């Protein structure tokens, strides 16, 4: 786990490849389908976990509260 500091906010960054680590309400950074391979990440809160497998090497697919769908690249815990 990597600790990141942004101004006064400090949070831990975990990878999003394990389904057990992601629940509705979890704050995450996802890679949207249209942003594949660009490195652009979008933040949001998980509404629904879409991947049914216990693990996925590219990240668990989720639907955010904003309605956007993407693969979790980082789980944000403050």
mmCIF file with all atom_site columns, N, CA and C in Angstrom:
data_model
loop_
_atom_site.group_PDB
_atom_site.id
_atom_site.type_symbol
_atom_site.label_atom_id
_atom_site.label_alt_id
_atom_site.label_comp_id
_atom_site.label_asym_id
_atom_site.label_entity_id
_atom_site.label_seq_id
_atom_site.pdbx_PDB_ins_code
_atom_site.Cartn_x
_atom_site.Cartn_y
_atom_site.Cartn_z
_atom_site.occupancy
_atom_site.B_iso_or_equiv
_atom_site.pdbx_formal_charge
_atom_site.auth_seq_id
_atom_site.auth_comp_id
_atom_site.auth_asym_id
_atom_site.auth_atom_id
_atom_site.pdbx_PDB_model_num
ATOM 1   N N  . UNK A 1 1  ? 0.838   -1.168  0.000   1.00 0.00 ? 1  UNK A N  1
ATOM 2   C CA . UNK A 1 1  ? 0.000   0.000   0.000   1.00 0.00 ? 1  UNK A CA 1
ATOM 3   C C  . UNK A 1 1  ? 0.892   1.242   0.000   1.00 0.00 ? 1  UNK A C  1
ATOM 4   N N  . UNK A 1 2  ? 0.525   2.214   -0.776  1.00 0.00 ? 2  UNK A N  1
ATOM 5   C CA . UNK A 1 2  ? 1.284   3.452   -0.923  1.00 0.00 ? 2  UNK A CA 1
ATOM 6   C C  . UNK A 1 2  ? 0.524   4.584   -0.231  1.00 0.00 ? 2  UNK A C  1
ATOM 7   N N  . UNK A 1 3  ? 1.237   5.418   0.515   1.00 0.00 ? 3  UNK A N  1
ATOM 8   C CA . UNK A 1 3  ? 0.608   6.571   1.167   1.00 0.00 ? 3  UNK A CA 1
ATOM 9   C C  . UNK A 1 3  ? 0.875   7.800   0.318   1.00 0.00 ? 3  UNK A C  1
ATOM 10  N N  . UNK A 1 4  ? -0.176  8.548   0.023   1.00 0.00 ? 4  UNK A N  1
ATOM 11  C CA . UNK A 1 4  ? -0.082  9.723   -0.850  1.00 0.00 ? 4  UNK A CA 1
ATOM 12  C C  . UNK A 1 4  ? -0.529  10.952  -0.075  1.00 0.00 ? 4  UNK A C  1
ATOM 13  N N  . UNK A 1 5  ? 0.175   12.042  -0.239  1.00 0.00 ? 5  UNK A N  1
ATOM 14  C CA . UNK A 1 5  ? -0.205  13.300  0.390   1.00 0.00 ? 5  UNK A CA 1
ATOM 15  C C  . UNK A 1 5  ? -0.552  14.305  -0.701  1.00 0.00 ? 5  UNK A C  1
ATOM 16  N N  . UNK A 1 6  ? -1.731  14.913  -0.601  1.00 0.00 ? 6  UNK A N  1
ATOM 17  C CA . UNK A 1 6  ? -2.133  15.965  -1.536  1.00 0.00 ? 6  UNK A CA 1
ATOM 18  C C  . UNK A 1 6  ? -2.547  17.156  -0.705  1.00 0.00 ? 6  UNK A C  1
ATOM 19  N N  . UNK A 1 7  ? -1.677  18.134  -0.564  1.00 0.00 ? 7  UNK A N  1
ATOM 20  C CA . UNK A 1 7  ? -1.975  19.282  0.293   1.00 0.00 ? 7  UNK A CA 1
ATOM 21  C C  . UNK A 1 7  ? -2.037  18.828  1.734   1.00 0.00 ? 7  UNK A C  1
ATOM 22  N N  . UNK A 1 8  ? -3.206  18.986  2.361   1.00 0.00 ? 8  UNK A N  1
ATOM 23  C CA . UNK A 1 8  ? -3.369  18.552  3.741   1.00 0.00 ? 8  UNK A CA 1
ATOM 24  C C  . UNK A 1 8  ? -4.054  17.203  3.845   1.00 0.00 ? 8  UNK A C  1
ATOM 25  N N  . UNK A 1 9  ? -4.481  16.650  2.729   1.00 0.00 ? 9  UNK A N  1
ATOM 26  C CA . UNK A 1 9  ? -5.176  15.372  2.723   1.00 0.00 ? 9  UNK A CA 1
ATOM 27  C C  . UNK A 1 9  ? -4.178  14.236  2.548   1.00 0.00 ? 9  UNK A C  1
ATOM 28  N N  . UNK A 1 10 ? -4.222  13.263  3.450   1.00 0.00 ? 10 UNK A N  1
ATOM 29  C CA . UNK A 1 10 ? -3.355  12.087  3.350   1.00 0.00 ? 10 UNK A CA 1
ATOM 30  C C  . UNK A 1 10 ? -4.266  10.877  3.223   1.00 0.00 ? 10 UNK A C  1
ATOM 31  N N  . UNK A 1 11 ? -4.001  10.028  2.226   1.00 0.00 ? 11 UNK A N  1
ATOM 32  C CA . UNK A 1 11 ? -4.805  8.824   2.096   1.00 0.00 ? 11 UNK A CA 1
ATOM 33  C C  . UNK A 1 11 ? -3.945  7.650   1.654   1.00 0.00 ? 11 UNK A C  1
ATOM 34  N N  . UNK A 1 12 ? -4.458  6.439   1.921   1.00 0.00 ? 12 UNK A N  1
ATOM 35  C CA . UNK A 1 12 ? -3.790  5.212   1.506   1.00 0.00 ? 12 UNK A CA 1
ATOM 36  C C  . UNK A 1 12 ? -4.368  4.790   0.176   1.00 0.00 ? 12 UNK A C  1
ATOM 37  N N  . UNK A 1 13 ? -3.516  4.262   -0.696  1.00 0.00 ? 13 UNK A N  1
ATOM 38  C CA . UNK A 1 13 ? -3.953  3.846   -2.029  1.00 0.00 ? 13 UNK A CA 1
ATOM 39  C C  . UNK A 1 13 ? -3.771  2.335   -2.144  1.00 0.00 ? 13 UNK A C  1
ATOM 40  N N  . UNK A 1 14 ? -4.869  1.611   -2.379  1.00 0.00 ? 14 UNK A N  1
ATOM 41  C CA . UNK A 1 14 ? -4.814  0.167   -2.569  1.00 0.00 ? 14 UNK A CA 1
ATOM 42  C C  . UNK A 1 14 ? -5.255  -0.141  -3.990  1.00 0.00 ? 14 UNK A C  1
ATOM 43  N N  . UNK A 1 15 ? -4.743  -1.221  -4.525  1.00 0.00 ? 15 UNK A N  1
ATOM 44  C CA . UNK A 1 15 ? -5.164  -1.631  -5.865  1.00 0.00 ? 15 UNK A CA 1
ATOM 45  C C  . UNK A 1 15 ? -6.573  -2.213  -5.806  1.00 0.00 ? 15 UNK A C  1
ATOM 46  N N  . UNK A 1 16 ? -7.279  -2.133  -6.922  1.00 0.00 ? 16 UNK A N  1
ATOM 47  C CA . UNK A 1 16 ? -8.676  -2.570  -6.961  1.00 0.00 ? 16 UNK A CA 1
ATOM 48  C C  . UNK A 1 16 ? -8.895  -3.881  -7.678  1.00 0.00 ? 16 UNK A C  1
ATOM 49  N N  . UNK A 1 17 ? -8.031  -4.875  -7.442  1.00 0.00 ? 17 UNK A N  1
ATOM 50  C CA . UNK A 1 17 ? -8.157  -6.152  -8.156  1.00 0.00 ? 17 UNK A CA 1
ATOM 51  C C  . UNK A 1 17 ? -8.913  -7.219  -7.374  1.00 0.00 ? 17 UNK A C  1
ATOM 52  N N  . UNK A 1 18 ? -9.196  -6.985  -6.084  1.00 0.00 ? 18 UNK A N  1
ATOM 53  C CA . UNK A 1 18 ? -9.917  -7.963  -5.259  1.00 0.00 ? 18 UNK A CA 1
ATOM 54  C C  . UNK A 1 18 ? -11.326 -7.468  -4.971  1.00 0.00 ? 18 UNK A C  1
ATOM 55  N N  . UNK A 1 19 ? -12.322 -8.283  -5.334  1.00 0.00 ? 19 UNK A N  1
ATOM 56  C CA . UNK A 1 19 ? -13.726 -7.916  -5.154  1.00 0.00 ? 19 UNK A CA 1
ATOM 57  C C  . UNK A 1 19 ? -14.073 -7.697  -3.684  1.00 0.00 ? 19 UNK A C  1
ATOM 58  N N  . UNK A 1 20 ? -13.483 -8.483  -2.781  1.00 0.00 ? 20 UNK A N  1
ATOM 59  C CA . UNK A 1 20 ? -13.776 -8.369  -1.351  1.00 0.00 ? 20 UNK A CA 1
ATOM 60  C C  . UNK A 1 20 ? -13.399 -7.007  -0.774  1.00 0.00 ? 20 UNK A C  1
ATOM 61  N N  . UNK A 1 21 ? -12.493 -6.283  -1.424  1.00 0.00 ? 21 UNK A N  1
ATOM 62  C CA . UNK A 1 21 ? -12.043 -4.980  -0.927  1.00 0.00 ? 21 UNK A CA 1
ATOM 63  C C  . UNK A 1 21 ? -12.973 -3.840  -1.330  1.00 0.00 ? 21 UNK A C  1
ATOM 64  N N  . UNK A 1 22 ? -13.947 -4.121  -2.201  1.00 0.00 ? 22 UNK A N  1
ATOM 65  C CA . UNK A 1 22 ? -14.783 -3.060  -2.776  1.00 0.00 ? 22 UNK A CA 1
ATOM 66  C C  . UNK A 1 22 ? -16.249 -3.319  -2.456  1.00 0.00 ? 22 UNK A C  1
ATOM 67  N N  . UNK A 1 23 ? -16.864 -2.359  -1.804  1.00 0.00 ? 23 UNK A N  1
ATOM 68  C CA . UNK A 1 23 ? -18.281 -2.443  -1.434  1.00 0.00 ? 23 UNK A CA 1
ATOM 69  C C  . UNK A 1 23 ? -18.979 -1.153  -1.875  1.00 0.00 ? 23 UNK A C  1
ATOM 70  N N  . UNK A 1 24 ? -20.308 -1.166  -2.001  1.00 0.00 ? 24 UNK A N  1
ATOM 71  C CA . UNK A 1 24 ? -21.008 0.082   -2.277  1.00 0.00 ? 24 UNK A CA 1
ATOM 72  C C  . UNK A 1 24 ? -20.663 1.126   -1.216  1.00 0.00 ? 24 UNK A C  1
ATOM 73  N N  . UNK A 1 25 ? -20.401 2.350   -1.665  1.00 0.00 ? 25 UNK A N  1
ATOM 74  C CA . UNK A 1 25 ? -20.018 3.420   -0.766  1.00 0.00 ? 25 UNK A CA 1
ATOM 75  C C  . UNK A 1 25 ? -18.514 3.637   -0.673  1.00 0.00 ? 25 UNK A C  1
ATOM 76  N N  . UNK A 1 26 ? -17.720 2.716   -1.236  1.00 0.00 ? 26 UNK A N  1
ATOM 77  C CA . UNK A 1 26 ? -16.266 2.835   -1.217  1.00 0.00 ? 26 UNK A CA 1
ATOM 78  C C  . UNK A 1 26 ? -15.824 3.933   -2.181  1.00 0.00 ? 26 UNK A C  1
ATOM 79  N N  . UNK A 1 27 ? -14.897 4.782   -1.746  1.00 0.00 ? 27 UNK A N  1
ATOM 80  C CA . UNK A 1 27 ? -14.322 5.811   -2.617  1.00 0.00 ? 27 UNK A CA 1
ATOM 81  C C  . UNK A 1 27 ? -13.207 5.189   -3.444  1.00 0.00 ? 27 UNK A C  1
ATOM 82  N N  . UNK A 1 28 ? -13.268 5.385   -4.762  1.00 0.00 ? 28 UNK A N  1
ATOM 83  C CA . UNK A 1 28 ? -12.319 4.736   -5.666  1.00 0.00 ? 28 UNK A CA 1
ATOM 84  C C  . UNK A 1 28 ? -11.885 5.679   -6.789  1.00 0.00 ? 28 UNK A C  1
ATOM 85  N N  . UNK A 1 29 ? -10.817 5.288   -7.455  1.00 0.00 ? 29 UNK A N  1
ATOM 86  C CA . UNK A 1 29 ? -10.386 5.912   -8.698  1.00 0.00 ? 29 UNK A CA 1
ATOM 87  C C  . UNK A 1 29 ? -10.532 4.836   -9.763  1.00 0.00 ? 29 UNK A C  1
ATOM 88  N N  . UNK A 1 30 ? -11.287 5.119   -10.823 1.00 0.00 ? 30 UNK A N  1
ATOM 89  C CA . UNK A 1 30 ? -11.537 4.131   -11.874 1.00 0.00 ? 30 UNK A CA 1
ATOM 90  C C  . UNK A 1 30 ? -10.997 4.612   -13.209 1.00 0.00 ? 30 UNK A C  1
ATOM 91  N N  . UNK A 1 31 ? -10.729 3.635   -14.061 1.00 0.00 ? 31 UNK A N  1
ATOM 92  C CA . UNK A 1 31 ? -10.382 3.929   -15.450 1.00 0.00 ? 31 UNK A CA 1
ATOM 93  C C  . UNK A 1 31 ? -11.625 3.626   -16.282 1.00 0.00 ? 31 UNK A C  1
ATOM 94  N N  . UNK A 1 32 ? -12.199 4.655   -16.863 1.00 0.00 ? 32 UNK A N  1
ATOM 95  C CA . UNK A 1 32 ? -13.393 4.491   -17.695 1.00 0.00 ? 32 UNK A CA 1
ATOM 96  C C  . UNK A 1 32 ? -13.016 3.799   -18.994 1.00 0.00 ? 32 UNK A C  1
ATOM 97  N N  . UNK A 1 33 ? -13.977 3.148   -19.631 1.00 0.00 ? 33 UNK A N  1
ATOM 98  C CA . UNK A 1 33 ? -13.732 2.437   -20.883 1.00 0.00 ? 33 UNK A CA 1
ATOM 99  C C  . UNK A 1 33 ? -13.127 3.353   -21.937 1.00 0.00 ? 33 UNK A C  1
ATOM 100 N N  . UNK A 1 34 ? -13.654 4.578   -22.036 1.00 0.00 ? 34 UNK A N  1
ATOM 101 C CA . UNK A 1 34 ? -13.149 5.503   -23.059 1.00 0.00 ? 34 UNK A CA 1
ATOM 102 C C  . UNK A 1 34 ? -11.754 6.039   -22.730 1.00 0.00 ? 34 UNK A C  1
ATOM 103 N N  . UNK A 1 35 ? -11.299 5.845   -21.501 1.00 0.00 ? 35 UNK A N  1
ATOM 104 C CA . UNK A 1 35 ? -9.974  6.324   -21.092 1.00 0.00 ? 35 UNK A CA 1
ATOM 105 C C  . UNK A 1 35 ? -8.935  5.211   -21.023 1.00 0.00 ? 35 UNK A C  1
ATOM 106 N N  . UNK A 1 36 ? -9.271  4.036   -21.545 1.00 0.00 ? 36 UNK A N  1
ATOM 107 C CA . UNK A 1 36 ? -8.323  2.915   -21.506 1.00 0.00 ? 36 UNK A CA 1
ATOM 108 C C  . UNK A 1 36 ? -6.980  3.312   -22.093 1.00 0.00 ? 36 UNK A C  1
ATOM 109 N N  . UNK A 1 37 ? -5.944  2.912   -21.405 1.00 0.00 ? 37 UNK A N  1
ATOM 110 C CA . UNK A 1 37 ? -4.553  3.103   -21.831 1.00 0.00 ? 37 UNK A CA 1
ATOM 111 C C  . UNK A 1 37 ? -4.128  4.566   -21.933 1.00 0.00 ? 37 UNK A C  1
ATOM 112 N N  . UNK A 1 38 ? -4.918  5.490   -21.393 1.00 0.00 ? 38 UNK A N  1
ATOM 113 C CA . UNK A 1 38 ? -4.511  6.899   -21.401 1.00 0.00 ? 38 UNK A CA 1
ATOM 114 C C  . UNK A 1 38 ? -3.925  7.301   -20.056 1.00 0.00 ? 38 UNK A C  1
ATOM 115 N N  . UNK A 1 39 ? -4.207  6.531   -19.022 1.00 0.00 ? 39 UNK A N  1
ATOM 116 C CA . UNK A 1 39 ? -3.740  6.867   -17.690 1.00 0.00 ? 39 UNK A CA 1
ATOM 117 C C  . UNK A 1 39 ? -4.676  7.787   -16.942 1.00 0.00 ? 39 UNK A C  1
ATOM 118 N N  . UNK A 1 40 ? -5.742  8.260   -17.591 1.00 0.00 ? 40 UNK A N  1
ATOM 119 C CA . UNK A 1 40 ? -6.690  9.163   -16.940 1.00 0.00 ? 40 UNK A CA 1
ATOM 120 C C  . UNK A 1 40 ? -7.588  8.368   -15.998 1.00 0.00 ? 40 UNK A C  1
ATOM 121 N N  . UNK A 1 41 ? -7.689  8.845   -14.753 1.00 0.00 ? 41 UNK A N  1
ATOM 122 C CA . UNK A 1 41 ? -8.537  8.200   -13.761 1.00 0.00 ? 41 UNK A CA 1
ATOM 123 C C  . UNK A 1 41 ? -9.636  9.150   -13.334 1.00 0.00 ? 41 UNK A C  1
ATOM 124 N N  . UNK A 1 42 ? -10.779 8.585   -12.969 1.00 0.00 ? 42 UNK A N  1
ATOM 125 C CA . UNK A 1 42 ? -11.940 9.343   -12.525 1.00 0.00 ? 42 UNK A CA 1
ATOM 126 C C  . UNK A 1 42 ? -12.305 8.887   -11.119 1.00 0.00 ? 42 UNK A C  1
ATOM 127 N N  . UNK A 1 43 ? -12.494 9.828   -10.220 1.00 0.00 ? 43 UNK A N  1
ATOM 128 C CA . UNK A 1 43 ? -12.851 9.494   -8.846  1.00 0.00 ? 43 UNK A CA 1
ATOM 129 C C  . UNK A 1 43 ? -14.345 9.426   -8.652  1.00 0.00 ? 43 UNK A C  1
ATOM 130 N N  . UNK A 1 44 ? -14.755 8.629   -7.674  1.00 0.00 ? 44 UNK A N  1
ATOM 131 C CA . UNK A 1 44 ? -16.167 8.540   -7.346  1.00 0.00 ? 44 UNK A CA 1
ATOM 132 C C  . UNK A 1 44 ? -16.416 7.546   -6.244  1.00 0.00 ? 44 UNK A C  1
ATOM 133 N N  . UNK A 1 45 ? -17.694 7.402   -5.917  1.00 0.00 ? 45 UNK A N  1
ATOM 134 C CA . UNK A 1 45 ? -18.122 6.471   -4.870  1.00 0.00 ? 45 UNK A CA 1
ATOM 135 C C  . UNK A 1 45 ? -18.882 5.324   -5.542  1.00 0.00 ? 45 UNK A C  1
ATOM 136 N N  . UNK A 1 46 ? -18.583 4.097   -5.138  1.00 0.00 ? 46 UNK A N  1
ATOM 137 C CA . UNK A 1 46 ? -19.179 2.908   -5.747  1.00 0.00 ? 46 UNK A CA 1
ATOM 138 C C  . UNK A 1 46 ? -20.664 2.816   -5.408  1.00 0.00 ? 46 UNK A C  1
ATOM 139 N N  . UNK A 1 47 ? -21.481 2.651   -6.450  1.00 0.00 ? 47 UNK A N  1
ATOM 140 C CA . UNK A 1 47 ? -22.908 2.395   -6.284  1.00 0.00 ? 47 UNK A CA 1
ATOM 141 C C  . UNK A 1 47 ? -23.160 0.889   -6.331  1.00 0.00 ? 47 UNK A C  1
ATOM 142 N N  . UNK A 1 48 ? -22.486 0.220   -7.295  1.00 0.00 ? 48 UNK A N  1
ATOM 143 C CA . UNK A 1 48 ? -22.721 -1.209  -7.514  1.00 0.00 ? 48 UNK A CA 1
ATOM 144 C C  . UNK A 1 48 ? -21.445 -1.865  -8.026  1.00 0.00 ? 48 UNK A C  1
ATOM 145 N N  . UNK A 1 49 ? -21.150 -3.066  -7.518  1.00 0.00 ? 49 UNK A N  1
ATOM 146 C CA . UNK A 1 49 ? -20.011 -3.850  -8.002  1.00 0.00 ? 49 UNK A CA 1
ATOM 147 C C  . UNK A 1 49 ? -20.532 -4.750  -9.115  1.00 0.00 ? 49 UNK A C  1
ATOM 148 N N  . UNK A 1 50 ? -19.954 -4.629  -10.316 1.00 0.00 ? 50 UNK A N  1
ATOM 149 C CA . UNK A 1 50 ? -20.455 -5.365  -11.480 1.00 0.00 ? 50 UNK A CA 1
ATOM 150 C C  . UNK A 1 50 ? -19.708 -6.673  -11.737 1.00 0.00 ? 50 UNK A C  1
ATOM 151 N N  . UNK A 1 51 ? -18.432 -6.740  -11.389 1.00 0.00 ? 51 UNK A N  1
ATOM 152 C CA . UNK A 1 51 ? -17.648 -7.963  -11.599 1.00 0.00 ? 51 UNK A CA 1
ATOM 153 C C  . UNK A 1 51 ? -18.089 -9.011  -10.589 1.00 0.00 ? 51 UNK A C  1
ATOM 154 N N  . UNK A 1 52 ? -18.354 -10.234 -11.063 1.00 0.00 ? 52 UNK A N  1
ATOM 155 C CA . UNK A 1 52 ? -18.778 -11.306 -10.161 1.00 0.00 ? 52 UNK A CA 1
ATOM 156 C C  . UNK A 1 52 ? -17.613 -12.188 -9.719  1.00 0.00 ? 52 UNK A C  1
ATOM 157 N N  . UNK A 1 53 ? -16.508 -12.169 -10.448 1.00 0.00 ? 53 UNK A N  1
ATOM 158 C CA . UNK A 1 53 ? -15.337 -12.982 -10.088 1.00 0.00 ? 53 UNK A CA 1
ATOM 159 C C  . UNK A 1 53 ? -14.679 -12.415 -8.833  1.00 0.00 ? 53 UNK A C  1
ATOM 160 N N  . UNK A 1 54 ? -14.033 -13.256 -8.018  1.00 0.00 ? 54 UNK A N  1
ATOM 161 C CA . UNK A 1 54 ? -13.383 -12.753 -6.802  1.00 0.00 ? 54 UNK A CA 1
ATOM 162 C C  . UNK A 1 54 ? -12.189 -11.841 -7.075  1.00 0.00 ? 54 UNK A C  1
ATOM 163 N N  . UNK A 1 55 ? -11.535 -11.989 -8.232  1.00 0.00 ? 55 UNK A N  1
ATOM 164 C CA . UNK A 1 55 ? -10.401 -11.151 -8.605  1.00 0.00 ? 55 UNK A CA 1
ATOM 165 C C  . UNK A 1 55 ? -10.445 -10.873 -10.104 1.00 0.00 ? 55 UNK A C  1
ATOM 166 N N  . UNK A 1 56 ? -9.862  -9.740  -10.499 1.00 0.00 ? 56 UNK A N  1
ATOM 167 C CA . UNK A 1 56 ? -9.713  -9.433  -11.917 1.00 0.00 ? 56 UNK A CA 1
ATOM 168 C C  . UNK A 1 56 ? -8.419  -8.654  -12.077 1.00 0.00 ? 56 UNK A C  1
ATOM 169 N N  . UNK A 1 57 ? -7.512  -9.111  -12.959 1.00 0.00 ? 57 UNK A N  1
ATOM 170 C CA . UNK A 1 57 ? -6.193  -8.485  -13.072 1.00 0.00 ? 57 UNK A CA 1
ATOM 171 C C  . UNK A 1 57 ? -6.208  -7.033  -13.538 1.00 0.00 ? 57 UNK A C  1
ATOM 172 N N  . UNK A 1 58 ? -7.264  -6.609  -14.224 1.00 0.00 ? 58 UNK A N  1
ATOM 173 C CA . UNK A 1 58 ? -7.337  -5.233  -14.730 1.00 0.00 ? 58 UNK A CA 1
ATOM 174 C C  . UNK A 1 58 ? -8.162  -4.328  -13.829 1.00 0.00 ? 58 UNK A C  1
ATOM 175 N N  . UNK A 1 59 ? -8.690  -4.876  -12.745 1.00 0.00 ? 59 UNK A N  1
ATOM 176 C CA . UNK A 1 59 ? -9.506  -4.105  -11.812 1.00 0.00 ? 59 UNK A CA 1
ATOM 177 C C  . UNK A 1 59 ? -10.954 -4.555  -11.836 1.00 0.00 ? 59 UNK A C  1
ATOM 178 N N  . UNK A 1 60 ? -11.586 -4.475  -10.688 1.00 0.00 ? 60 UNK A N  1
ATOM 179 C CA . UNK A 1 60 ? -12.995 -4.841  -10.556 1.00 0.00 ? 60 UNK A CA 1
ATOM 180 C C  . UNK A 1 60 ? -13.853 -3.770  -11.231 1.00 0.00 ? 60 UNK A C  1
ATOM 181 N N  . UNK A 1 61 ? -14.818 -4.201  -12.030 1.00 0.00 ? 61 UNK A N  1
ATOM 182 C CA . UNK A 1 61 ? -15.690 -3.257  -12.732 1.00 0.00 ? 61 UNK A CA 1
ATOM 183 C C  . UNK A 1 61 ? -16.809 -2.822  -11.791 1.00 0.00 ? 61 UNK A C  1
ATOM 184 N N  . UNK A 1 62 ? -17.009 -1.506  -11.723 1.00 0.00 ? 62 UNK A N  1
ATOM 185 C CA . UNK A 1 62 ? -18.028 -0.951  -10.834 1.00 0.00 ? 62 UNK A CA 1
ATOM 186 C C  . UNK A 1 62 ? -18.832 0.131   -11.547 1.00 0.00 ? 62 UNK A C  1
ATOM 187 N N  . UNK A 1 63 ? -20.009 0.406   -11.005 1.00 0.00 ? 63 UNK A N  1
ATOM 188 C CA . UNK A 1 63 ? -20.815 1.544   -11.433 1.00 0.00 ? 63 UNK A CA 1
ATOM 189 C C  . UNK A 1 63 ? -20.726 2.563   -10.310 1.00 0.00 ? 63 UNK A C  1
ATOM 190 N N  . UNK A 1 64 ? -20.360 3.788   -10.649 1.00 0.00 ? 64 UNK A N  1
ATOM 191 C CA . UNK A 1 64 ? -20.250 4.854   -9.661  1.00 0.00 ? 64 UNK A CA 1
ATOM 192 C C  . UNK A 1 64 ? -21.604 5.506   -9.424  1.00 0.00 ? 64 UNK A C  1
ATOM 193 N N  . UNK A 1 65 ? -21.726 6.250   -8.325  1.00 0.00 ? 65 UNK A N  1
ATOM 194 C CA . UNK A 1 65 ? -22.973 6.954   -8.028  1.00 0.00 ? 65 UNK A CA 1
ATOM 195 C C  . UNK A 1 65 ? -23.324 7.952   -9.126  1.00 0.00 ? 65 UNK A C  1
ATOM 196 N N  . UNK A 1 66 ? -22.317 8.403   -9.871  1.00 0.00 ? 66 UNK A N  1
ATOM 197 C CA . UNK A 1 66 ? -22.546 9.333   -10.986 1.00 0.00 ? 66 UNK A CA 1
ATOM 198 C C  . UNK A 1 66 ? -23.107 8.634   -12.218 1.00 0.00 ? 66 UNK A C  1
ATOM 199 N N  . UNK A 1 67 ? -23.141 7.286   -12.195 1.00 0.00 ? 67 UNK A N  1
ATOM 200 C CA . UNK A 1 67 ? -23.636 6.522   -13.335 1.00 0.00 ? 67 UNK A CA 1
ATOM 201 C C  . UNK A 1 67 ? -22.537 6.033   -14.261 1.00 0.00 ? 67 UNK A C  1
ATOM 202 N N  . UNK A 1 68 ? -21.319 6.521   -14.077 1.00 0.00 ? 68 UNK A N  1
ATOM 203 C CA . UNK A 1 68 ? -20.191 6.095   -14.906 1.00 0.00 ? 68 UNK A CA 1
ATOM 204 C C  . UNK A 1 68 ? -19.762 4.680   -14.517 1.00 0.00 ? 68 UNK A C  1
ATOM 205 N N  . UNK A 1 69 ? -19.254 3.934   -15.507 1.00 0.00 ? 69 UNK A N  1
ATOM 206 C CA . UNK A 1 69 ? -18.798 2.559   -15.278 1.00 0.00 ? 69 UNK A CA 1
ATOM 207 C C  . UNK A 1 69 ? -17.326 2.470   -15.647 1.00 0.00 ? 69 UNK A C  1
ATOM 208 N N  . UNK A 1 70 ? -16.552 1.816   -14.793 1.00 0.00 ? 70 UNK A N  1
ATOM 209 C CA . UNK A 1 70 ? -15.126 1.661   -15.063 1.00 0.00 ? 70 UNK A CA 1
ATOM 210 C C  . UNK A 1 70 ? -14.511 0.605   -14.173 1.00 0.00 ? 70 UNK A C  1
ATOM 211 N N  . UNK A 1 71 ? -13.223 0.368   -14.386 1.00 0.00 ? 71 UNK A N  1
ATOM 212 C CA . UNK A 1 71 ? -12.478 -0.611  -13.589 1.00 0.00 ? 71 UNK A CA 1
ATOM 213 C C  . UNK A 1 71 ? -11.696 0.105   -12.498 1.00 0.00 ? 71 UNK A C  1
ATOM 214 N N  . UNK A 1 72 ? -11.786 -0.421  -11.287 1.00 0.00 ? 72 UNK A N  1
ATOM 215 C CA . UNK A 1 72 ? -11.122 0.196   -10.139 1.00 0.00 ? 72 UNK A CA 1
ATOM 216 C C  . UNK A 1 72 ? -9.611  0.032   -10.270 1.00 0.00 ? 72 UNK A C  1
ATOM 217 N N  . UNK A 1 73 ? -8.907  1.151   -10.216 1.00 0.00 ? 73 UNK A N  1
ATOM 218 C CA . UNK A 1 73 ? -7.449  1.147   -10.242 1.00 0.00 ? 73 UNK A CA 1
ATOM 219 C C  . UNK A 1 73 ? -6.897  1.404   -8.854  1.00 0.00 ? 73 UNK A C  1
ATOM 220 N N  . UNK A 1 74 ? -7.623  2.194   -8.034  1.00 0.00 ? 74 UNK A N  1
ATOM 221 C CA . UNK A 1 74 ? -7.181  2.479   -6.672  1.00 0.00 ? 74 UNK A CA 1
ATOM 222 C C  . UNK A 1 74 ? -8.388  2.617   -5.762  1.00 0.00 ? 74 UNK A C  1
ATOM 223 N N  . UNK A 1 75 ? -8.257  2.073   -4.543  1.00 0.00 ? 75 UNK A N  1
ATOM 224 C CA . UNK A 1 75 ? -9.255  2.256   -3.513  1.00 0.00 ? 75 UNK A CA 1
ATOM 225 C C  . UNK A 1 75 ? -8.722  3.343   -2.588  1.00 0.00 ? 75 UNK A C  1
ATOM 226 N N  . UNK A 1 76 ? -9.528  4.345   -2.324  1.00 0.00 ? 76 UNK A N  1
ATOM 227 C CA . UNK A 1 76 ? -9.088  5.471   -1.512  1.00 0.00 ? 76 UNK A CA 1
ATOM 228 C C  . UNK A 1 76 ? -9.625  5.293   -0.086  1.00 0.00 ? 76 UNK A C  1
ATOM 229 N N  . UNK A 1 77 ? -8.715  5.237   0.875   1.00 0.00 ? 77 UNK A N  1
ATOM 230 C CA . UNK A 1 77 ? -9.089  5.184   2.288   1.00 0.00 ? 77 UNK A CA 1
ATOM 231 C C  . UNK A 1 77 ? -8.377  6.322   2.998   1.00 0.00 ? 77 UNK A C  1
ATOM 232 N N  . UNK A 1 78 ? -9.137  7.109   3.685   1.00 0.00 ? 78 UNK A N  1
ATOM 233 C CA . UNK A 1 78 ? -8.544  8.267   4.380   1.00 0.00 ? 78 UNK A CA 1
ATOM 234 C C  . UNK A 1 78 ? -8.196  7.876   5.800   1.00 0.00 ? 78 UNK A C  1
#
